[in-house]
Short mmCIF file of C-alpha atoms in Angstrom, two decimals:
data_model
loop_
_atom_site.label_atom_id
_atom_site.label_comp_id
_atom_site.label_asym_id
_atom_site.label_seq_id
_atom_site.Cartn_x
_atom_site.Cartn_y
_atom_site.Cartn_z
CA MET A 71 0.06 0.07 0.03
CA THR A 72 1.38 3.41 -0.93
CA PRO A 73 1.55 6.21 1.65
CA SER A 74 -1.25 8.17 0.00
CA ALA A 75 -3.46 4.96 -0.17
CA ALA A 76 -2.49 4.38 3.49
CA ALA A 77 -3.62 7.88 4.44
CA ARG A 78 -6.90 7.46 2.71
CA ALA A 79 -7.46 4.01 4.48
CA ARG A 80 -7.02 5.71 7.91
CA SER A 81 -9.94 7.20 9.68
CA PRO A 82 -10.11 11.13 9.52
CA VAL A 83 -9.71 11.24 13.25
CA ILE A 84 -6.31 9.15 13.04
CA THR A 85 -5.26 11.29 10.19
CA ALA A 86 -6.03 14.52 12.00
CA THR A 87 -3.76 13.59 14.99
CA VAL A 88 -1.06 15.34 13.11
CA PHE A 89 -2.79 18.57 14.25
CA LEU A 90 -2.72 17.37 17.93
CA VAL A 91 1.00 16.95 17.45
CA ALA A 92 1.27 20.58 16.23
CA LEU A 93 -0.29 21.72 19.47
CA SER A 94 2.57 20.22 21.44
CA LEU A 95 5.55 21.80 19.35
CA ARG A 96 5.82 25.31 20.81
CA PRO A 97 4.35 25.45 24.53
CA ALA A 98 7.76 24.20 26.02
CA LEU A 99 9.39 27.23 24.21
CA THR A 100 6.81 29.93 24.56
CA ALA A 101 6.18 29.52 28.29
CA VAL A 102 9.78 30.49 28.94
CA GLY A 103 9.57 34.31 27.90
CA PRO A 104 6.97 35.47 30.51
CA VAL A 105 8.88 33.93 33.38
CA LEU A 106 12.46 34.63 32.00
CA PRO A 107 13.02 37.39 34.58
CA ARG A 108 12.25 34.91 37.35
CA ILE A 109 14.44 32.29 36.07
CA GLY A 110 17.16 34.96 36.06
CA VAL A 111 16.57 35.95 39.58
CA ASP A 112 16.40 32.34 40.93
CA GLU A 113 19.42 31.07 38.81
CA GLN A 114 21.27 34.47 39.00
CA LEU A 115 21.69 34.72 35.23
CA GLY A 116 22.20 38.05 33.31
CA GLU A 117 20.43 39.03 30.28
CA GLY A 118 22.97 37.64 27.82
CA VAL A 119 23.03 34.12 29.52
CA LEU A 120 19.16 34.13 29.61
CA GLY A 121 19.41 34.95 25.85
CA LEU A 122 21.50 31.92 25.44
CA LEU A 123 19.02 29.75 27.34
CA GLY A 124 16.28 30.93 24.94
CA THR A 125 18.68 30.14 21.95
CA LEU A 126 19.59 26.54 22.97
CA PRO A 127 16.45 24.94 21.49
CA LEU A 128 17.19 26.79 18.12
CA LEU A 129 20.73 25.36 18.35
CA ALA A 130 19.29 21.88 18.96
CA PHE A 131 16.93 22.39 16.02
CA ALA A 132 19.81 23.25 13.71
CA ALA A 133 21.87 20.30 15.01
CA ALA A 134 19.14 17.65 14.86
CA SER A 135 17.11 18.67 11.77
CA PRO A 136 19.82 17.39 9.17
CA ILE A 137 19.82 13.90 10.54
CA VAL A 138 15.98 13.62 11.15
CA HIS A 139 15.32 12.41 7.38
CA ARG A 140 17.77 9.42 8.07
CA VAL A 141 16.11 8.47 11.41
CA SER A 142 12.75 8.55 9.54
CA ARG A 143 13.91 6.42 6.60
CA ARG A 144 15.16 3.77 8.89
CA HIS A 145 12.30 3.75 11.48
CA GLY A 146 9.36 5.44 9.88
CA MET A 147 8.03 8.89 10.18
CA GLU A 148 5.23 7.75 12.64
CA ARG A 149 7.52 5.91 15.16
CA ALA A 150 10.21 8.90 15.07
CA ILE A 151 7.43 11.53 15.83
CA PHE A 152 5.92 9.15 18.63
CA ILE A 153 9.47 8.81 20.30
CA SER A 154 10.19 12.43 19.99
CA LEU A 155 6.99 13.34 21.87
CA LEU A 156 8.00 11.04 24.70
CA ILE A 157 11.40 12.65 24.95
CA LEU A 158 9.73 15.97 24.85
CA ALA A 159 7.53 15.01 27.90
CA VAL A 160 10.32 13.70 30.02
CA SER A 161 12.76 16.71 29.04
CA SER A 162 10.10 19.25 30.30
CA VAL A 163 10.34 17.68 33.73
CA VAL A 164 14.08 17.53 33.67
CA ARG A 165 14.49 21.01 32.76
CA SER A 166 12.41 22.18 35.85
CA TYR A 167 13.18 19.93 38.54
CA THR A 168 16.73 18.60 38.28
CA GLY A 169 18.62 21.72 39.23
CA PRO A 170 21.02 24.07 37.22
CA ALA A 171 22.35 21.35 35.08
CA GLY A 172 18.99 19.97 34.30
CA LEU A 173 17.93 23.46 33.19
CA TRP A 174 20.45 23.40 30.43
CA ILE A 175 20.22 19.68 29.41
CA GLY A 176 16.36 19.66 29.42
CA THR A 177 16.33 22.74 27.33
CA VAL A 178 18.71 20.96 24.74
CA LEU A 179 16.57 17.94 24.62
CA ILE A 180 13.56 19.78 24.20
CA GLY A 181 14.81 21.40 21.20
CA ALA A 182 16.02 18.15 19.73
CA SER A 183 12.80 16.37 20.25
CA ILE A 184 10.79 19.35 18.85
CA ALA A 185 13.19 19.44 15.84
CA VAL A 186 11.85 15.98 14.71
CA GLY A 187 8.24 17.19 14.53
CA ASN A 188 9.40 20.53 12.74
CA VAL A 189 10.84 18.51 9.94
CA LEU A 190 8.71 15.56 9.63
CA VAL A 191 5.20 17.03 10.16
CA PRO A 192 5.36 19.17 6.79
CA VAL A 193 6.11 15.87 5.03
CA VAL A 194 3.25 14.21 6.59
CA LEU A 195 0.97 16.88 5.63
CA LYS A 196 2.11 16.86 2.03
CA ARG A 197 1.67 12.95 2.08
CA ASP A 198 -1.68 12.85 3.87
CA TYR A 199 -3.31 15.94 2.65
CA ALA A 200 -1.76 15.97 -1.03
CA GLY A 201 -4.60 17.81 -2.58
CA HIS A 202 -4.88 20.48 0.06
CA VAL A 203 -1.28 21.32 1.13
CA SER A 204 -1.64 25.05 1.78
CA ARG A 205 -4.87 24.76 3.60
CA ALA A 206 -3.53 21.89 5.90
CA THR A 207 -0.35 23.91 6.58
CA GLY A 208 -2.60 26.95 7.62
CA VAL A 209 -4.51 24.62 10.09
CA TYR A 210 -1.46 23.01 11.30
CA THR A 211 0.04 26.44 12.03
CA ALA A 212 -3.08 27.46 13.69
CA PHE A 213 -2.68 24.59 16.17
CA ILE A 214 1.07 25.42 16.68
CA THR A 215 -0.02 29.00 17.38
CA GLY A 216 -2.86 28.07 19.62
CA GLY A 217 -0.50 25.91 21.86
CA ALA A 218 2.08 28.69 21.89
CA ALA A 219 -0.58 31.42 22.78
CA LEU A 220 -2.04 29.18 25.61
CA ALA A 221 1.35 28.68 27.10
CA SER A 222 2.17 32.34 27.09
CA ILE A 223 -0.85 33.54 28.85
CA THR A 224 -0.95 31.01 31.53
CA ALA A 225 2.82 30.91 32.41
CA VAL A 226 2.65 33.93 34.89
CA PRO A 227 -0.47 32.84 36.59
CA ILE A 228 0.96 29.40 37.15
CA ALA A 229 4.07 30.76 38.40
CA ASP A 230 2.27 33.10 40.86
CA ALA A 231 0.17 30.23 42.11
CA VAL A 232 3.03 27.76 42.35
CA ASP A 233 6.40 28.47 40.72
CA TRP A 234 8.14 29.11 37.26
CA GLN A 235 9.17 25.35 37.41
CA LEU A 236 5.51 23.87 37.22
CA ALA A 237 4.64 26.84 34.61
CA LEU A 238 7.22 25.02 32.23
CA ALA A 239 6.82 21.46 33.16
CA VAL A 240 3.07 21.19 33.00
CA TRP A 241 3.38 21.18 29.07
CA GLY A 242 5.06 17.76 29.27
CA GLY A 243 1.66 16.37 30.04
CA LEU A 244 0.21 17.77 26.72
CA ALA A 245 3.17 16.03 24.93
CA VAL A 246 2.26 12.63 26.68
CA LEU A 247 -1.58 13.19 25.46
CA SER A 248 -0.29 13.83 21.94
CA ALA A 249 2.06 10.62 22.13
CA LEU A 250 -1.01 8.48 23.25
CA ALA A 251 -3.25 9.84 20.42
CA TRP A 252 -0.41 9.33 17.80
CA LEU A 253 0.19 5.71 19.00
CA PRO A 254 -2.13 4.09 16.59
CA ARG A 255 -0.24 5.37 13.63
CA THR A 256 3.03 3.76 14.89
CA LEU A 257 1.35 0.04 14.54
CA SER A 258 1.65 0.22 10.86
CA PRO A 259 4.09 2.76 9.77
CA GLU A 260 4.48 3.66 6.11
CA PRO A 261 8.14 4.15 4.79
CA LEU A 262 8.55 7.15 2.56
CA PRO A 263 8.56 6.42 -1.26
CA PRO A 264 11.82 6.03 -3.12
CA PRO A 265 13.69 9.29 -3.63
CA VAL A 266 12.70 9.77 -7.24
CA ALA A 267 11.88 13.30 -8.24
CA ASP A 268 8.63 14.14 -9.94
CA ASP A 269 8.47 13.90 -13.83
CA ASP A 270 11.64 11.89 -13.82
CA ALA A 271 13.64 15.09 -13.20
CA PRO A 272 17.37 14.18 -12.08
CA LEU A 273 17.84 14.45 -8.40
CA VAL A 274 20.07 17.42 -7.35
CA SER A 275 21.05 17.63 -3.58
CA VAL A 276 18.95 20.55 -2.14
CA TRP A 277 22.09 21.98 -0.69
CA ARG A 278 23.02 22.82 -4.29
CA GLN A 279 19.74 24.30 -5.21
CA PRO A 280 19.48 28.20 -5.19
CA MET A 281 15.67 28.01 -4.50
CA ALA A 282 16.30 25.81 -1.66
CA TRP A 283 18.64 28.40 -0.16
CA LEU A 284 16.01 31.10 -0.53
CA VAL A 285 13.39 29.16 1.23
CA THR A 286 15.95 28.34 3.96
CA GLY A 287 16.71 32.10 4.17
CA PHE A 288 13.07 33.12 4.38
CA MET A 289 12.45 30.29 7.05
CA GLY A 290 15.43 31.34 9.03
CA LEU A 291 14.56 35.10 9.18
CA GLN A 292 10.93 34.76 10.09
CA SER A 293 11.95 32.54 12.85
CA THR A 294 14.68 34.84 14.05
CA SER A 295 11.97 37.62 14.45
CA PHE A 296 9.57 35.14 16.11
CA TYR A 297 12.09 34.02 18.75
CA LEU A 298 13.36 37.57 19.31
CA LEU A 299 9.67 38.45 20.36
CA VAL A 300 8.84 35.23 22.15
CA THR A 301 12.03 35.50 24.25
CA TRP A 302 12.27 39.25 24.79
CA LEU A 303 9.02 41.11 24.07
CA PRO A 304 8.04 40.79 27.76
CA SER A 305 11.42 42.36 28.75
CA ILE A 306 11.19 44.99 26.03
CA GLU A 307 7.73 46.07 27.26
CA ILE A 308 8.70 45.88 31.00
CA SER A 309 11.41 48.48 30.19
CA THR A 310 8.79 50.99 29.06
CA GLY A 311 6.51 50.61 32.08
CA VAL A 312 4.29 47.73 31.25
CA SER A 313 3.48 45.39 33.97
CA GLU A 314 4.64 41.66 33.97
CA ARG A 315 0.96 40.35 33.91
CA ALA A 316 0.16 42.69 31.03
CA THR A 317 3.19 41.39 29.03
CA GLY A 318 1.84 37.85 29.44
CA VAL A 319 -1.38 38.95 27.94
CA HIS A 320 0.27 40.88 25.21
CA LEU A 321 2.43 37.78 24.24
CA PHE A 322 -0.88 35.84 24.26
CA LEU A 323 -2.22 38.31 21.78
CA PHE A 324 0.87 37.89 19.58
CA GLN A 325 0.32 34.20 19.45
CA GLY A 326 -3.41 34.24 19.28
CA PHE A 327 -3.45 36.84 16.24
CA GLY A 328 -0.61 34.52 14.67
CA LEU A 329 -3.43 31.88 14.41
CA ILE A 330 -5.59 34.37 12.39
CA GLY A 331 -2.59 35.30 10.31
CA GLY A 332 -1.81 31.58 9.55
CA LEU A 333 -5.23 30.87 8.51
CA SER A 334 -5.55 33.83 6.22
CA ILE A 335 -2.45 33.51 4.12
CA PRO A 336 -3.08 30.16 2.35
CA ARG A 337 -5.43 31.70 0.07
CA LEU A 338 -2.57 33.66 -1.47
CA MET A 339 0.05 30.87 -0.96
CA ARG A 340 -1.99 28.07 -2.83
CA GLN A 341 -1.99 30.02 -6.02
CA PRO A 342 1.51 29.79 -7.94
CA ASP A 343 1.07 33.31 -9.30
CA ASN A 344 0.25 34.81 -5.89
CA GLN A 345 3.03 33.41 -3.73
CA ARG A 346 5.23 36.55 -3.98
CA ALA A 347 2.08 38.61 -2.83
CA GLY A 348 1.87 35.82 0.20
CA THR A 349 5.49 36.42 1.25
CA ILE A 350 5.28 40.16 1.17
CA THR A 351 1.88 40.18 2.92
CA ALA A 352 3.28 37.99 5.68
CA SER A 353 6.62 39.96 5.90
CA LEU A 354 5.43 43.76 6.09
CA PRO A 355 3.62 43.40 9.42
CA ILE A 356 6.68 42.13 11.09
CA LEU A 357 8.71 45.24 10.00
CA ILE A 358 5.91 47.60 10.86
CA ALA A 359 5.60 45.99 14.49
CA LEU A 360 9.36 46.37 15.31
CA LEU A 361 9.47 49.93 14.09
CA GLY A 362 6.28 50.49 16.06
CA LEU A 363 7.84 49.20 19.24
CA LEU A 364 10.78 51.52 18.55
CA LEU A 365 8.84 54.65 17.70
CA ALA A 366 5.71 54.22 19.66
CA PRO A 367 6.23 52.02 22.56
CA GLY A 368 3.05 53.22 24.27
CA LEU A 369 1.15 51.15 21.73
CA SER A 370 2.91 47.97 22.46
CA VAL A 371 -0.33 46.02 22.51
CA VAL A 372 -1.04 47.28 18.92
CA TRP A 373 2.50 46.13 17.88
CA ALA A 374 2.04 42.61 19.53
CA ILE A 375 -1.10 42.05 17.42
CA VAL A 376 0.37 43.43 14.14
CA ALA A 377 3.58 41.21 14.68
CA GLY A 378 1.36 38.22 15.49
CA LEU A 379 -0.48 38.58 12.25
CA GLY A 380 2.76 38.78 10.41
CA GLN A 381 4.31 35.81 12.26
CA GLY A 382 1.58 33.39 11.77
CA ALA A 383 1.47 34.28 8.06
CA ALA A 384 5.18 34.09 7.61
CA LEU A 385 5.33 30.64 9.32
CA VAL A 386 2.68 29.28 6.94
CA ALA A 387 4.36 30.91 4.10
CA ALA A 388 7.59 29.22 4.93
CA LEU A 389 6.16 25.72 5.53
CA THR A 390 4.17 25.97 2.29
CA LEU A 391 7.21 27.00 0.40
CA ILE A 392 8.99 23.79 1.83
CA SER A 393 6.13 21.58 0.96
CA ILE A 394 5.61 22.75 -2.73
CA ARG A 395 9.41 23.23 -3.58
CA GLY A 396 10.04 19.74 -2.84
CA ARG A 397 9.54 17.37 -5.79
CA SER A 398 9.22 14.37 -4.11
CA HIS A 399 8.53 13.09 -0.52
CA HIS A 400 12.34 12.49 -0.11
CA GLU A 401 13.28 15.68 -1.37
CA THR A 402 10.79 17.55 0.67
CA THR A 403 12.13 15.77 3.75
CA GLN A 404 15.61 17.11 2.92
CA LEU A 405 14.49 20.58 2.01
CA SER A 406 12.52 20.53 5.43
CA GLY A 407 15.85 19.51 7.28
CA MET A 408 17.92 21.88 5.49
CA ALA A 409 15.62 24.88 5.91
CA GLN A 410 15.16 24.18 9.57
CA ALA A 411 18.84 23.32 10.32
CA VAL A 412 20.25 26.53 8.59
CA GLY A 413 17.18 28.66 9.35
CA TYR A 414 17.26 27.72 13.08
CA LEU A 415 20.90 28.26 13.32
CA LEU A 416 20.27 31.78 11.92
CA ALA A 417 17.42 32.29 14.26
CA ALA A 418 19.53 31.04 17.21
CA THR A 419 21.51 34.22 17.00
CA GLY A 420 18.39 36.29 17.53
CA PRO A 421 17.74 36.11 21.39
CA VAL A 422 21.64 36.03 22.11
CA LEU A 423 22.31 39.03 19.86
CA ALA A 424 19.27 40.85 21.35
CA GLY A 425 20.31 40.23 24.96
CA TYR A 426 23.97 41.35 24.24
CA LEU A 427 22.91 44.55 22.62
CA ALA A 428 20.61 45.28 25.47
CA GLU A 429 23.35 44.86 27.93
CA GLN A 430 25.70 46.87 25.96
CA THR A 431 23.45 49.68 25.24
CA GLY A 432 21.42 49.68 28.26
CA GLY A 433 18.16 49.61 26.41
CA TRP A 434 16.29 47.93 23.45
CA ASP A 435 16.46 50.55 20.74
CA THR A 436 19.48 49.19 19.00
CA THR A 437 17.97 45.65 19.07
CA LEU A 438 14.82 46.83 17.41
CA ILE A 439 16.70 48.69 14.80
CA VAL A 440 18.94 45.76 13.75
CA PHE A 441 16.04 43.36 13.59
CA ALA A 442 13.90 45.87 11.64
CA GLY A 443 16.66 45.63 9.30
CA LEU A 444 16.71 41.92 9.09
CA SER A 445 12.86 42.04 8.32
CA VAL A 446 13.62 44.05 5.34
CA VAL A 447 16.12 41.40 4.23
CA GLN A 448 13.32 38.73 4.75
CA LEU A 449 10.99 40.74 2.53
CA VAL A 450 13.35 40.81 -0.22
CA ILE A 451 14.25 37.01 0.04
CA GLY A 452 10.56 36.41 0.28
CA VAL A 453 9.99 37.98 -3.06
CA ALA A 454 12.72 35.82 -4.72
CA ALA A 455 11.30 32.66 -2.98
CA GLY A 456 7.85 33.24 -4.09
CA ARG A 457 8.75 33.09 -7.73
CA ASP A 458 6.68 30.47 -9.56
CA THR A 459 9.53 28.16 -10.65
CA ARG A 460 7.61 24.95 -10.50
CA ALA A 461 3.95 25.88 -10.99
CA ALA A 462 3.06 22.67 -12.67
CA ARG A 463 3.91 20.76 -9.57
CA VAL A 464 2.15 23.04 -7.00
CA PRO A 465 -0.77 20.73 -5.49
CA ARG A 466 -4.26 22.16 -5.86
CA PRO A 467 -5.90 23.23 -2.66
#
């Protein structure tokens, strides 16, 4: 039975468990930002070191992503995702409750386990929803954003009621539930089809394809601005007089409006001649929001909403480009691994650079100027990556 036939043979409920996995891929990361000042106080860490803590999952993404396709080909995508969810659950507890060393080790393991889902879920979507890739990607991103938003808004209340350790560890329970829902898929895992490109085109390593580098650049830059804001938006706002609890609400709005942005952009991305318009539409709000935080910080809640709309749309645009630029399941897996390895390595510099600049300058203005410049670069790369180079291969929505 081919993978597509296997997907049709599954019940819609089993097929849709991919979206529950998506729900588990961000809470362990986005719960950190609102309680980062408390972690710094308890562990006696400065802003630069806290920036490194926020960056470690991204470095783990970059290190793990290139080898995920090998693990997948050997054990199957379903089993790889199942094991990664279990590791994510255990790592969430390790990070919170095993002391200073566990804080760092658990953070690395969390990043490595999430990397598996980051790489493989877009391939699962392309396989199981072959006729609706952009729409399925939008729903997938909505679940990612929803989980991230929930973790952001509940982190401070849980930390107030108990401590920051529980505010982070509680999301391991969601990973366990996702693993249990995913378990039926592991009973009859389907291997990826042979690595033969569509239309009998000769295989060329994605590392040698200019379009693959453009997609990777777009993925990396949108991730850079996302993790800058997830990690430091509360601190940026606190420096302008916003309360800690309000920053948690603003981070929730950032994530929540990302859901709206993610669900809106597929209409542009699914049409080959509109993909440039999609990448531009996704990138502009990020630039506007960063400039707004710099020039009109009193409207930070507005800029959080605008940034959220852009980030949600940009993530869907990046993942859709990964899915439609790959000419086969095998190439899509390789492209996903490349885009997320190099892209997240680029993104990993974001929180550290932001924290360093804040320490050196005594404020956040320089950071916002630098990252606004990077958002301009994202816009330019998005225009190039949105070129319709394989229109004949774009799945119909």
